[in-house]
Coordinates of C-alpha atoms and ligand atoms in Angstrom, one line a residue:
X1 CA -23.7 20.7 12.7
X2 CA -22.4 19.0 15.7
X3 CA -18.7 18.3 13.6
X4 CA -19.0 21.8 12.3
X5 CA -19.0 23.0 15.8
X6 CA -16.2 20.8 16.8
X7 CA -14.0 21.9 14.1
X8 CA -14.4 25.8 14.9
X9 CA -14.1 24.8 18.7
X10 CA -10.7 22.8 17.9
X11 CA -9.5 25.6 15.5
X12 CA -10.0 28.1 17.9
X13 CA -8.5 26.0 20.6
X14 CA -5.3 25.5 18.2
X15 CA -5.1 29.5 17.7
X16 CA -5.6 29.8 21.3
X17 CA -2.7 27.3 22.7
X18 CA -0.5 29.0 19.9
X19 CA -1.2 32.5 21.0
X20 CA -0.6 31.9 24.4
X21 CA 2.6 30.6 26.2
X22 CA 3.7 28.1 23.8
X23 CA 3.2 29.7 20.7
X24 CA 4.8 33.2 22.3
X25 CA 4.3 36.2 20.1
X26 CA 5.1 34.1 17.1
X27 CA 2.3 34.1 14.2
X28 CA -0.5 31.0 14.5
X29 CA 0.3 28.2 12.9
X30 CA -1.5 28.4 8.9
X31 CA -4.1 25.0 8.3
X32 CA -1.6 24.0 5.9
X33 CA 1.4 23.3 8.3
X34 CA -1.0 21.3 10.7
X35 CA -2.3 18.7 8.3
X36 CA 0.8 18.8 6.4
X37 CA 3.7 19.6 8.8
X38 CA 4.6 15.7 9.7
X39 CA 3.9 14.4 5.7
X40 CA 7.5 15.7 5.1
X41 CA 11.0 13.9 4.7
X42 CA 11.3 10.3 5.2
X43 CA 8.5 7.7 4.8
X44 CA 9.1 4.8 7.5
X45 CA 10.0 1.6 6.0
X46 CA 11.1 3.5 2.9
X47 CA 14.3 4.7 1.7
X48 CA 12.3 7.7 0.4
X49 CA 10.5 10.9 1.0
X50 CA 7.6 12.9 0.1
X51 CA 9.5 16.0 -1.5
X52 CA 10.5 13.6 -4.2
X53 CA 7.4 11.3 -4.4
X54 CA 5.4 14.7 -4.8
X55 CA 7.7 16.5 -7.3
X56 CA 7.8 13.3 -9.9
X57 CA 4.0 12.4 -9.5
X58 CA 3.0 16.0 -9.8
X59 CA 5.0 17.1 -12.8
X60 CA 6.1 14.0 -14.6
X61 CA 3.7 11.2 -14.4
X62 CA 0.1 12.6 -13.3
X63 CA -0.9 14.3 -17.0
X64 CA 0.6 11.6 -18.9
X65 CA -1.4 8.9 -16.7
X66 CA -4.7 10.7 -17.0
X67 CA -3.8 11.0 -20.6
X68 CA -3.7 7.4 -21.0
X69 CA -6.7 6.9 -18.3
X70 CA -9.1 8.7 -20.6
X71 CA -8.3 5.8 -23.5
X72 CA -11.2 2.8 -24.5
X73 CA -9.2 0.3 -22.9
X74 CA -9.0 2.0 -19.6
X75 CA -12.2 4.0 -19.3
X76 CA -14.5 0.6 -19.5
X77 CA -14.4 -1.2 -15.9
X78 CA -16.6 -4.7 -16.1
X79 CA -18.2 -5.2 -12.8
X80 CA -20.9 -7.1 -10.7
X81 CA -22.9 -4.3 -8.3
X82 CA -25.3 -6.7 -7.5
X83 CA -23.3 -9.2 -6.0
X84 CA -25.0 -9.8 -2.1
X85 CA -22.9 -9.5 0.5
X86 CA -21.3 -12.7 2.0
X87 CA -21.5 -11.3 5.7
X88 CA -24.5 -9.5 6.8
X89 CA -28.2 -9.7 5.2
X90 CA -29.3 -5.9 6.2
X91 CA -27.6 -3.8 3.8
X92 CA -29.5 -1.4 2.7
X93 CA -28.9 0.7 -0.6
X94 CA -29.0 4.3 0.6
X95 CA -30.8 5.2 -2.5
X96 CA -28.5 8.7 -2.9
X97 CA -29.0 10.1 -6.4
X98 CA -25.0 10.7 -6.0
X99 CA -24.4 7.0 -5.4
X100 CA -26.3 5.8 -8.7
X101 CA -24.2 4.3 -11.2
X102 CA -24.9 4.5 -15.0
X103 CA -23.9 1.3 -16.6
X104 CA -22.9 1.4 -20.5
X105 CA -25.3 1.1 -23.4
X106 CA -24.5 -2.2 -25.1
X107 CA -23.6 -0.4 -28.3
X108 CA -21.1 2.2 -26.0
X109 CA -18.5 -0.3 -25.5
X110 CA -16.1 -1.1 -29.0
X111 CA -16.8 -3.9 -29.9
X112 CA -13.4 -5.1 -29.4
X113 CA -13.2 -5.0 -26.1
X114 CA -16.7 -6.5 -26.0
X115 CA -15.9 -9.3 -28.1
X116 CA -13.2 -10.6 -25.0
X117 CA -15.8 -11.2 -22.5
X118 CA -18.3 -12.7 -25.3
X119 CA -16.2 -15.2 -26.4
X120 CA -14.7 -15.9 -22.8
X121 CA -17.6 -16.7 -21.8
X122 CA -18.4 -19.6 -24.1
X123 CA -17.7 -23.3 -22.6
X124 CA -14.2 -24.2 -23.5
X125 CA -14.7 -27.7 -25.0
X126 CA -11.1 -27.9 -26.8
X127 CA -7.6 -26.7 -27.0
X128 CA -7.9 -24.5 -29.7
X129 CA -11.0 -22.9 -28.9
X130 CA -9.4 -22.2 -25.1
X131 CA -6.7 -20.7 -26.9
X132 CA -8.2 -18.5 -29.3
X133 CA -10.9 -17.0 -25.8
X134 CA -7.2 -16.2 -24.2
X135 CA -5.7 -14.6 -27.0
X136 CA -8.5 -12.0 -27.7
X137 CA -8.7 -11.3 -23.9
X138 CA -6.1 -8.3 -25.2
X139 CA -2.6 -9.6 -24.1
X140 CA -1.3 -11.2 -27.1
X141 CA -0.9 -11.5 -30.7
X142 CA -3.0 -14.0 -32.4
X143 CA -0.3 -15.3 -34.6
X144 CA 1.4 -17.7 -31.5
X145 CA 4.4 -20.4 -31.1
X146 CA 3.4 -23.4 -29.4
X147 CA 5.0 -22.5 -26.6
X148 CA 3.1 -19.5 -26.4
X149 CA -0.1 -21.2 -26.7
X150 CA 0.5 -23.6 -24.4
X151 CA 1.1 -20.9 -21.9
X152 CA -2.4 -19.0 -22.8
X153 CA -4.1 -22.3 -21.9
X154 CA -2.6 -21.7 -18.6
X155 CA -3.6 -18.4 -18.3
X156 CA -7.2 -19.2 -18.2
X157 CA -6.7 -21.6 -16.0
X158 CA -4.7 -19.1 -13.4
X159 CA -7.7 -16.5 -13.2
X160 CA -8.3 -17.6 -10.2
X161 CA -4.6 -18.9 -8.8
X162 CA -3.0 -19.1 -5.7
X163 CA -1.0 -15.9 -7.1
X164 CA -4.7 -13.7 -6.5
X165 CA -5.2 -11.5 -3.5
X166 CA -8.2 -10.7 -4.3
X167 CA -11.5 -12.4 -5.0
X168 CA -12.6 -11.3 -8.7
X169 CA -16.4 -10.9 -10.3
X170 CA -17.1 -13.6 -12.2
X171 CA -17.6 -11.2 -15.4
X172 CA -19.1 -13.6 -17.5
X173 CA -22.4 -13.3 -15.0
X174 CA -25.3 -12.0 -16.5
X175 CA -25.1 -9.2 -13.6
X176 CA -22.0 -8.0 -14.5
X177 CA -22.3 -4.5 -16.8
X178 CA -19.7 -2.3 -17.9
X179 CA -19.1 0.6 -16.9
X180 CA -17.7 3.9 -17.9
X181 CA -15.5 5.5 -15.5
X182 CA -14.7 8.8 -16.7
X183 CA -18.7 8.9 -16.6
X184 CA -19.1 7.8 -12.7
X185 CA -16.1 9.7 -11.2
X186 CA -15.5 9.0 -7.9
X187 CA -16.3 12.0 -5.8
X188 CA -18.3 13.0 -2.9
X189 CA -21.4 11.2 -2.8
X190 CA -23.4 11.8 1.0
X191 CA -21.9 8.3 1.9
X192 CA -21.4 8.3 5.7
X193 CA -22.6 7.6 8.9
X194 CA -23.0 4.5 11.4
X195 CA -23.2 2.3 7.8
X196 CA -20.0 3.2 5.9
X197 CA -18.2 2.8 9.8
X198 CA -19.3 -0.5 9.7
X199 CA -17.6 -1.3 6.8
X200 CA -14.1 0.3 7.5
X201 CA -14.5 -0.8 11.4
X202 CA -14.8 -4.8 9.8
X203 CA -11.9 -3.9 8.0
X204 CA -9.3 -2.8 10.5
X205 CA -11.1 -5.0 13.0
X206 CA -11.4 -8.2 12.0
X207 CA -9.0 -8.0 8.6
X208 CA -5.7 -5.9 9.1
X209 CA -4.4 -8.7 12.0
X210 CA -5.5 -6.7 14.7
X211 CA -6.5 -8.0 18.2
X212 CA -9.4 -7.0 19.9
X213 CA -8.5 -5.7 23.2
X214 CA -6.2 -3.5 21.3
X215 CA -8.5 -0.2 20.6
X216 CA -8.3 1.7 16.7
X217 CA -7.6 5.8 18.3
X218 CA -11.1 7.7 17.3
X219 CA -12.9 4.6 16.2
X220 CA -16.5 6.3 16.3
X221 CA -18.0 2.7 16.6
X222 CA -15.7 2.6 20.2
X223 CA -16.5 4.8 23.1
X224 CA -14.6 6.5 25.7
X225 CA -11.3 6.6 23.5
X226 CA -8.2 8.0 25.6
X227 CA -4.4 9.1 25.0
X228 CA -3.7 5.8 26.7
X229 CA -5.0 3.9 23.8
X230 CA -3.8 5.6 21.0
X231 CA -0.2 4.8 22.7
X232 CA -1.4 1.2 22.8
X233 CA -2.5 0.9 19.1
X234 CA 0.7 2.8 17.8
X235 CA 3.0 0.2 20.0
X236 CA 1.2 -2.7 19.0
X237 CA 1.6 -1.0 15.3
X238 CA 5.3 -1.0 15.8
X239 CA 5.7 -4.1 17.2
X240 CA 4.2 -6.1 14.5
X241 CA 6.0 -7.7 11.7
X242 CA 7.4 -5.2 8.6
X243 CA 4.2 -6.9 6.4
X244 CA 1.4 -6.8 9.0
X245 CA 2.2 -3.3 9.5
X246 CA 2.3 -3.0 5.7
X247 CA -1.0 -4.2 5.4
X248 CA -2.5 -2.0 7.9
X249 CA -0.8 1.0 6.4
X250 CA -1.9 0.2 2.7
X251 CA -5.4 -0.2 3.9
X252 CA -5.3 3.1 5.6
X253 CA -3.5 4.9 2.2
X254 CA -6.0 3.8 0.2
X255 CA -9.2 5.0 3.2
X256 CA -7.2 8.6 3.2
X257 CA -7.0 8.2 -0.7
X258 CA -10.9 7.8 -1.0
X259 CA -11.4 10.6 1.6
X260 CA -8.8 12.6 -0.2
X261 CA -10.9 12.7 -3.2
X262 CA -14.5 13.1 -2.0
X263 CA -13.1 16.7 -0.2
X264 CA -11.7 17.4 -3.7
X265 CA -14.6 16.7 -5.5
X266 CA -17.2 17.8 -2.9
X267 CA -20.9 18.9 -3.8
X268 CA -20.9 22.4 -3.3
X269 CA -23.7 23.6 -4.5
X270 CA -26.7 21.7 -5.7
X271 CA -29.7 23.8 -7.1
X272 CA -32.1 22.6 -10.0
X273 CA -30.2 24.3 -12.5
X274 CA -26.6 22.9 -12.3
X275 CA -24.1 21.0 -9.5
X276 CA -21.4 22.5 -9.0
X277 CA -18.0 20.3 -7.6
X278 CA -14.8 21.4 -6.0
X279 CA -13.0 21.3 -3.2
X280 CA -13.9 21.6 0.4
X281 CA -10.9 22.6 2.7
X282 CA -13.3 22.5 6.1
X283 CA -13.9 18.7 5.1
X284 CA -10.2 17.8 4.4
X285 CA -9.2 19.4 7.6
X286 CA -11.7 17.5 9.4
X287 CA -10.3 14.3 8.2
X288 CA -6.1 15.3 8.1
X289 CA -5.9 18.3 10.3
X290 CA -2.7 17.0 12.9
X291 CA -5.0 19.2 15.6
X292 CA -8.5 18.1 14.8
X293 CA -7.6 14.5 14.4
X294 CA -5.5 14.3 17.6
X295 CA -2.4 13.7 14.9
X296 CA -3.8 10.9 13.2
X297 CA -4.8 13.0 9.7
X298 CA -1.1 13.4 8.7
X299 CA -0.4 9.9 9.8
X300 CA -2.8 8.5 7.6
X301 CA -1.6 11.0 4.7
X302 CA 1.9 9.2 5.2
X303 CA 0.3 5.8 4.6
X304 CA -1.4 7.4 1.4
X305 CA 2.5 8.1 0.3
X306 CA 3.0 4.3 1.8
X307 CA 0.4 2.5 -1.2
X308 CA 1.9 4.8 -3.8
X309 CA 5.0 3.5 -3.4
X310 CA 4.0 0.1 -3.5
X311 CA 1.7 0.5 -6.3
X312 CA 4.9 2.5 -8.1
X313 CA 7.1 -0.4 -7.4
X314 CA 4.9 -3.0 -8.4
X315 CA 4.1 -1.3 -12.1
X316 CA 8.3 -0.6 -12.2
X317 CA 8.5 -4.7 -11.9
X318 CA 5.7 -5.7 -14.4
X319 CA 7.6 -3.9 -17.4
X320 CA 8.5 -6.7 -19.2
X321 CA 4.9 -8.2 -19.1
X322 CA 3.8 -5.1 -20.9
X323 CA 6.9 -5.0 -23.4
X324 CA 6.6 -8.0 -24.9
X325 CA 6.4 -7.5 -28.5
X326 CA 2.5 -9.3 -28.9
X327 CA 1.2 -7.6 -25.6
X328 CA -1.7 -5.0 -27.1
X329 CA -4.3 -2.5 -24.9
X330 CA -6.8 -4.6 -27.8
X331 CA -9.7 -2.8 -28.3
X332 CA -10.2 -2.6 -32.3
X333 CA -8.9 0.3 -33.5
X334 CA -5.1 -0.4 -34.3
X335 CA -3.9 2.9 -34.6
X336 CA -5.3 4.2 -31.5
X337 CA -4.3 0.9 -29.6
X338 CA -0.7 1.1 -30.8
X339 CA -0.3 4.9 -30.2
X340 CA -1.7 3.7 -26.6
X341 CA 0.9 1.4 -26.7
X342 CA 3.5 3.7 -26.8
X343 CA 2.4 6.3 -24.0
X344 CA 1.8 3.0 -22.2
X345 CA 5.3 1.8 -22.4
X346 CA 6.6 6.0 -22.0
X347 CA 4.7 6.0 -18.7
X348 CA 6.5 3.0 -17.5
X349 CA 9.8 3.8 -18.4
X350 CA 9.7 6.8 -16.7
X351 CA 8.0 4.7 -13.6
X352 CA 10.9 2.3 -14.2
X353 CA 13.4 5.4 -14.0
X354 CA 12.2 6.9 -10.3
X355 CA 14.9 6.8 -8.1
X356 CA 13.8 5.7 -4.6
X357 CA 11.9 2.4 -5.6
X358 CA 10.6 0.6 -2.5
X359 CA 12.6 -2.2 -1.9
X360 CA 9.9 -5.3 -1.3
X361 CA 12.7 -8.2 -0.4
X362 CA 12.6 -7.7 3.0
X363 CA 8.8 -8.9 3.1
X364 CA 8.2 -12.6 3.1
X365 CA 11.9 -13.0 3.7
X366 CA 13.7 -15.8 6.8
X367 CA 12.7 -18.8 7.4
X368 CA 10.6 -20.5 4.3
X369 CA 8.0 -22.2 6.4
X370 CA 6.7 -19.4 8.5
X371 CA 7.3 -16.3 5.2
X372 CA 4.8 -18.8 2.9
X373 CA 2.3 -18.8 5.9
X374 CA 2.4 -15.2 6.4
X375 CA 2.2 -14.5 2.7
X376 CA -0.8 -17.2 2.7
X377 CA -2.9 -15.2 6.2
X378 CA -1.6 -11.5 4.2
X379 CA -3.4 -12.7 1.0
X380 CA -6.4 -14.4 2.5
X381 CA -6.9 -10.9 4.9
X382 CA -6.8 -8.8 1.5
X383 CA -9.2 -11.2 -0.6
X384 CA -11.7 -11.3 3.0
X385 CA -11.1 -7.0 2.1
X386 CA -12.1 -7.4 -1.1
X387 CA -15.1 -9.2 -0.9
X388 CA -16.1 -6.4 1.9
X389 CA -16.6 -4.3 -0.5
X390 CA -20.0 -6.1 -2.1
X391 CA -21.4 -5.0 1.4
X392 CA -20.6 -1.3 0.9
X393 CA -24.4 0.3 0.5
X394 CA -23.7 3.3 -2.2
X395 CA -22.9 1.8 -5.5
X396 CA -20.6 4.7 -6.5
X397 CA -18.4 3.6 -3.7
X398 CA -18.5 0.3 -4.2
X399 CA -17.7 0.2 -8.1
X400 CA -14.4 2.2 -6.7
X401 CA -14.0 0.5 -3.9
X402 CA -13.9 -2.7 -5.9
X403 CA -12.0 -1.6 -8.5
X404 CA -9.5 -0.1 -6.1
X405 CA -8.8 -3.2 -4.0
X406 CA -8.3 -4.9 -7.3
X407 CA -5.8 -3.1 -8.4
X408 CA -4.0 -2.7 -5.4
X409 CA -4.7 -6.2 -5.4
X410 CA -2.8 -7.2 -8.6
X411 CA -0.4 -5.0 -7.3
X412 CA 0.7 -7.3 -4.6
X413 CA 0.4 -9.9 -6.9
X414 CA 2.7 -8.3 -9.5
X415 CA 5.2 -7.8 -6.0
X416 CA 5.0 -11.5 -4.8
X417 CA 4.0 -13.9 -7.4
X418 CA 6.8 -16.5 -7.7
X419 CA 6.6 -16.7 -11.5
X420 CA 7.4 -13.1 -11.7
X421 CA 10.1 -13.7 -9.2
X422 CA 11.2 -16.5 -11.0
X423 CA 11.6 -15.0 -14.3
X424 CA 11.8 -11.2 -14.4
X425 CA 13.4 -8.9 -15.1
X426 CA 17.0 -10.3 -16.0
X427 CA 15.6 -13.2 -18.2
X428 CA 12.8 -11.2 -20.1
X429 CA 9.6 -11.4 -20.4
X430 CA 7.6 -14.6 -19.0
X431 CA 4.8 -16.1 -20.4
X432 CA 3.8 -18.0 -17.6
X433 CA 3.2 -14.8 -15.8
X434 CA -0.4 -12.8 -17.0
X435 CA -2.3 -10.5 -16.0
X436 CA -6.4 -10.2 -17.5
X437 CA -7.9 -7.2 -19.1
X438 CA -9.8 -6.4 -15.9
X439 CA -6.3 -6.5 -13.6
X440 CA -5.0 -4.1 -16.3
X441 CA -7.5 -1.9 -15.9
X442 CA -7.8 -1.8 -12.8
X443 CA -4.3 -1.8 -11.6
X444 CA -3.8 1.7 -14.0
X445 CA -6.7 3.2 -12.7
X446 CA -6.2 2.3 -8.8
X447 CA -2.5 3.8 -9.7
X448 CA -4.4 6.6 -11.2
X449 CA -6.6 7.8 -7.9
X450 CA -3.8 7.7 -5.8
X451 CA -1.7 9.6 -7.9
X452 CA -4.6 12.2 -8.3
X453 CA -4.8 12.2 -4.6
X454 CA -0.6 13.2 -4.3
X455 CA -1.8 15.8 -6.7
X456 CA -4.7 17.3 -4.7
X457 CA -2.3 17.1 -1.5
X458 CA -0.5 20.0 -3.3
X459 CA -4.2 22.3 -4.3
X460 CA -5.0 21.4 -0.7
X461 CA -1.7 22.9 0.3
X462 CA -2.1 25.9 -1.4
X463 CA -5.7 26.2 -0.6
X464 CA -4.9 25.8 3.4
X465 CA -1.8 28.5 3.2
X466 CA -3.5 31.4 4.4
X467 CA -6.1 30.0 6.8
X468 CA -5.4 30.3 10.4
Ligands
FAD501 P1 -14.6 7.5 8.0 O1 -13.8 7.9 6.8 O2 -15.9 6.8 7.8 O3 -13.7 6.7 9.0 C1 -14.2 6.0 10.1 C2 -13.1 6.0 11.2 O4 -11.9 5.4 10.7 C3 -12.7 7.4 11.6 O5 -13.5 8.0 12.6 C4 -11.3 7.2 12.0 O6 -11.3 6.7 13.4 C5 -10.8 6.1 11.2 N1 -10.0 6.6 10.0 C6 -10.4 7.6 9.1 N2 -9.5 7.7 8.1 C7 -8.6 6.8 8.4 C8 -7.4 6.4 7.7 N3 -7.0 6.9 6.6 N4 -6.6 5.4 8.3 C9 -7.0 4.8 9.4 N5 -8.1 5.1 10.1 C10 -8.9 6.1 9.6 N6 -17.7 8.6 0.4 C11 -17.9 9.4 -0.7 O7 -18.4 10.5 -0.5 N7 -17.4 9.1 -1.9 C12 -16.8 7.9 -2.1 O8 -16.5 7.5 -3.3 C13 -16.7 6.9 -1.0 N8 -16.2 5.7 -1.2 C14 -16.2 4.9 -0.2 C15 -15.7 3.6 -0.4 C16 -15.7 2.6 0.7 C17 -15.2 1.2 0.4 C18 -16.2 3.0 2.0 C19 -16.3 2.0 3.1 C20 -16.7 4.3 2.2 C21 -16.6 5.2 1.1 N9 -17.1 6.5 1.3 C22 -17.2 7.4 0.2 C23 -17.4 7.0 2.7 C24 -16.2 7.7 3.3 O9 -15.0 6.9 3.2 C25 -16.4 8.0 4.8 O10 -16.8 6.8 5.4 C26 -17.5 9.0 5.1 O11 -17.2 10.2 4.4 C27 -17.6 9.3 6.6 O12 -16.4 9.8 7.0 P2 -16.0 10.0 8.6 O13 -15.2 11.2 8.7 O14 -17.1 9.8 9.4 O15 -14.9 8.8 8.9

């Protein structure tokens, strides 16, 4: 109620200030131009803009990509909900009916995809039977070279590598269940309040190099926020380090992603005979309105276009991995996995073809010494981030919060791991470089919510023209 009123109070306001003196006799500004008016032109740090991210996400890769999201391989997440959380004891499960998550039926799952985590599972007591766990975790052939093999042995070995930014499930646990995605969409679910602060104020506070007496603008968990402040945080912001600022902005892409998506898939109406989703354009402006958010909503919506370019970038580089003649989306069925295949390899190529790729060499770049010790303190912070997320008290948004950081995740391993460096793209494919099933999956599908998000930017668009 109290937010309601503060919306129609700031609304007004805006129609107010417009109508008199500054606007003139000119005609109020539409809800449209003020949470989208500054997420125009030219991305900072990027060589591109928004027009073109929107028009080749919208029209060229989003139907393909959900296409391909709706496939066995993709739609089955493994993951551990149970997990406790590492840093505080009181979390409590807020026991929404939205936030439950269904877990698959034993007999849902193909058996092919099944079979992976089966046999990984088993203690590896020899070569051969290491090998044969790697090879039916979906990335190769079964008929290998040597060479080959050796490298799967290393694989299995690497799960866990100083090339991971994030901390994984252990998905052999007993607690881990799969889980169908397309079944538990992430949408709106009630999840709010002084307990889902806590969780992004641990985040930017204590995770995305920040220092205390520097003040996050409109930080509900702060009080008396001024302008002073917000100049502070922006200065500090701009006086940091290309990848500190990086990190900040990915981690406030994929925040305005998630809130992106629960306005577009809001409960609207909720009666005994049917709910009824879609989106909610007082919510979104709440959250991006340039007015309403003291010009931090289309900041944040910048920093969404910020993470998909680096998740772009980071699938344009991995090409080669996914090219390799015995790399398979395994789950069984050869026909369906091979035409998979295909639209897999179509949707890269076209990734591959975008023409404004972000550039990543200037991170971790100068002086050896100190770029390995900021890469070391910028993985450690997003691992810390992702184990966060086992304290995150609705299920619903912590099997896609989880899945999200991992992807993003593998992304930034993808960007900076040395073997990929070392080896791609000029000299081909590597087998020293590997990603698992679950980084797969969850690198798509992480890909796959931001890119629905650019899409909803343009129905929110629409949807805000004509409100004043
Ligand atoms: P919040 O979104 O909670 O933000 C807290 C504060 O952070 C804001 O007041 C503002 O100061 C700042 N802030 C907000 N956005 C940004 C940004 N993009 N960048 C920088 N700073 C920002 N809810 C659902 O309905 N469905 C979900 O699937 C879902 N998933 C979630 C996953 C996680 C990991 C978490 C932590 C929360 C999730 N939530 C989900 C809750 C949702 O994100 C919000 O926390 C909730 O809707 C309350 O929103 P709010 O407007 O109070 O501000």
């Amino acid at each position: 109620m109290g937010r309601r009123w503060g919306l129609l109070v700031g609304v007004l306001g805006a129609v107010w200030l417009l109508g008199s003196g500054q606007g003139g006799r000119q005609p109020a500004e539409t809800a449209a131009q003020r949470c989208f008016c500054q997420v125009s032109g030219y991305l900072d740090d990027c060589t591109c803009d928004v027009e073109t991210v929107d028009r080749f996400n919208n029209y060229r890769l989003f139907p393909r990509l959900q296409n391909l999201l709706e496939s066995d391989y993709f739609r089955y997440y493994k993951v551990n909900l149970k997990r406790p959380c590492p840093f505080w004891n009181d979390i409590s499960q807020c026991g929404r009916r939205d936030c439950a998550v269904k877990p698959c039926q034993s007999d849902e799952v193909p058996d092919g995809i099944k079979s992976v985590s089966y046999k990984y599972s088993e203690e590896a007591n020899s070569l051969i039977e290491e090998c044969e766990q790697a090879e039916r975790l979906g990335a190769v052939d079964e008929s290998l070279s040597e060479e080959t093999q050796k490298a799967v042995l290393q694989w299995t070995k690497h799960d866990d590598s100083s090339d991971n930014f994030c901390e994984v499930d252990d998905i052999q646990s007993p607690d881990a269940e799969y889980v169908d995605l397309l079944l538990n969409p992430e949408r709106y679910t009630g999840y709010k309040g002084p307990d889902a602060w806590k969780i992004w104020n641990v985040i930017y506070e204590e995770n995305c190099f920040k220092p205390q007496t520097i003040k996050r603008p409109l930080n509900p968990l702060a009080s008396g926020q001024g302008k002073s402040e917000e100049n502070t945080f922006y200065s500090w912001l701009e006086g940091l380090c290309v990848e500190k600022r990086a990190f900040y902005r990915l981690i406030s892409g994929l925040h305005a992603s998630i809130n992106v998506h629960l306005s577009a898939r809001y409960l609207l109406q909720d009666t005994w005979l049917e709910k009824k989703w879609g989106h909610n354009v007082t919510e979104f402006q709440q959250r991006f309105d340039g007015i309403l958010t003291k010009g931090e909503g289309p900041r944040r919506l910048k920093n969404l276009y910020f993470l998909y370019l680096i998740e772009l970038r980071a699938l344009s580089k991995v090409v080669p991995f996914f090219e390799r003649p015995d790399f398979q989306l395994f789950t069984g069925n050869k026909i369906q996995d091979a035409e998979n295949k295909m639209l897999l390899l179509e949707i890269l190529h076209e990734i591959k073809s975008f023409p404004l790729h972000f550039d990543e060499n200037s991170f971790f770049a100068g002086d050896k010494k100190e770029a390995n010790k900021l890469k070391e303190d910028f993985r450690l912070h997003f691992r810390n981030i992702s184990r966060i997320m086992d304290c995150v008290g609705c299920l619903k948004c912590r099997l896609w919060g989880k899945l999200q950081t991992q992807g993003l995740g593998t992304a930034l391993k993808i960007l900076f791991s040395e073997k990929l460096i070392a080896n791609m793209p000029e000299s081909g494919p590597s087998y020293e470089f590997h990603l698992t099933r679950q980084e797969i999956v969850s690198l798509f599908n992480a890909f796959g919510r931001i890119s629905t998000s650019v899409k909803e930017l343009e129905n929110f668009r629409k949807l805000l023209q004509n409100i004043h």
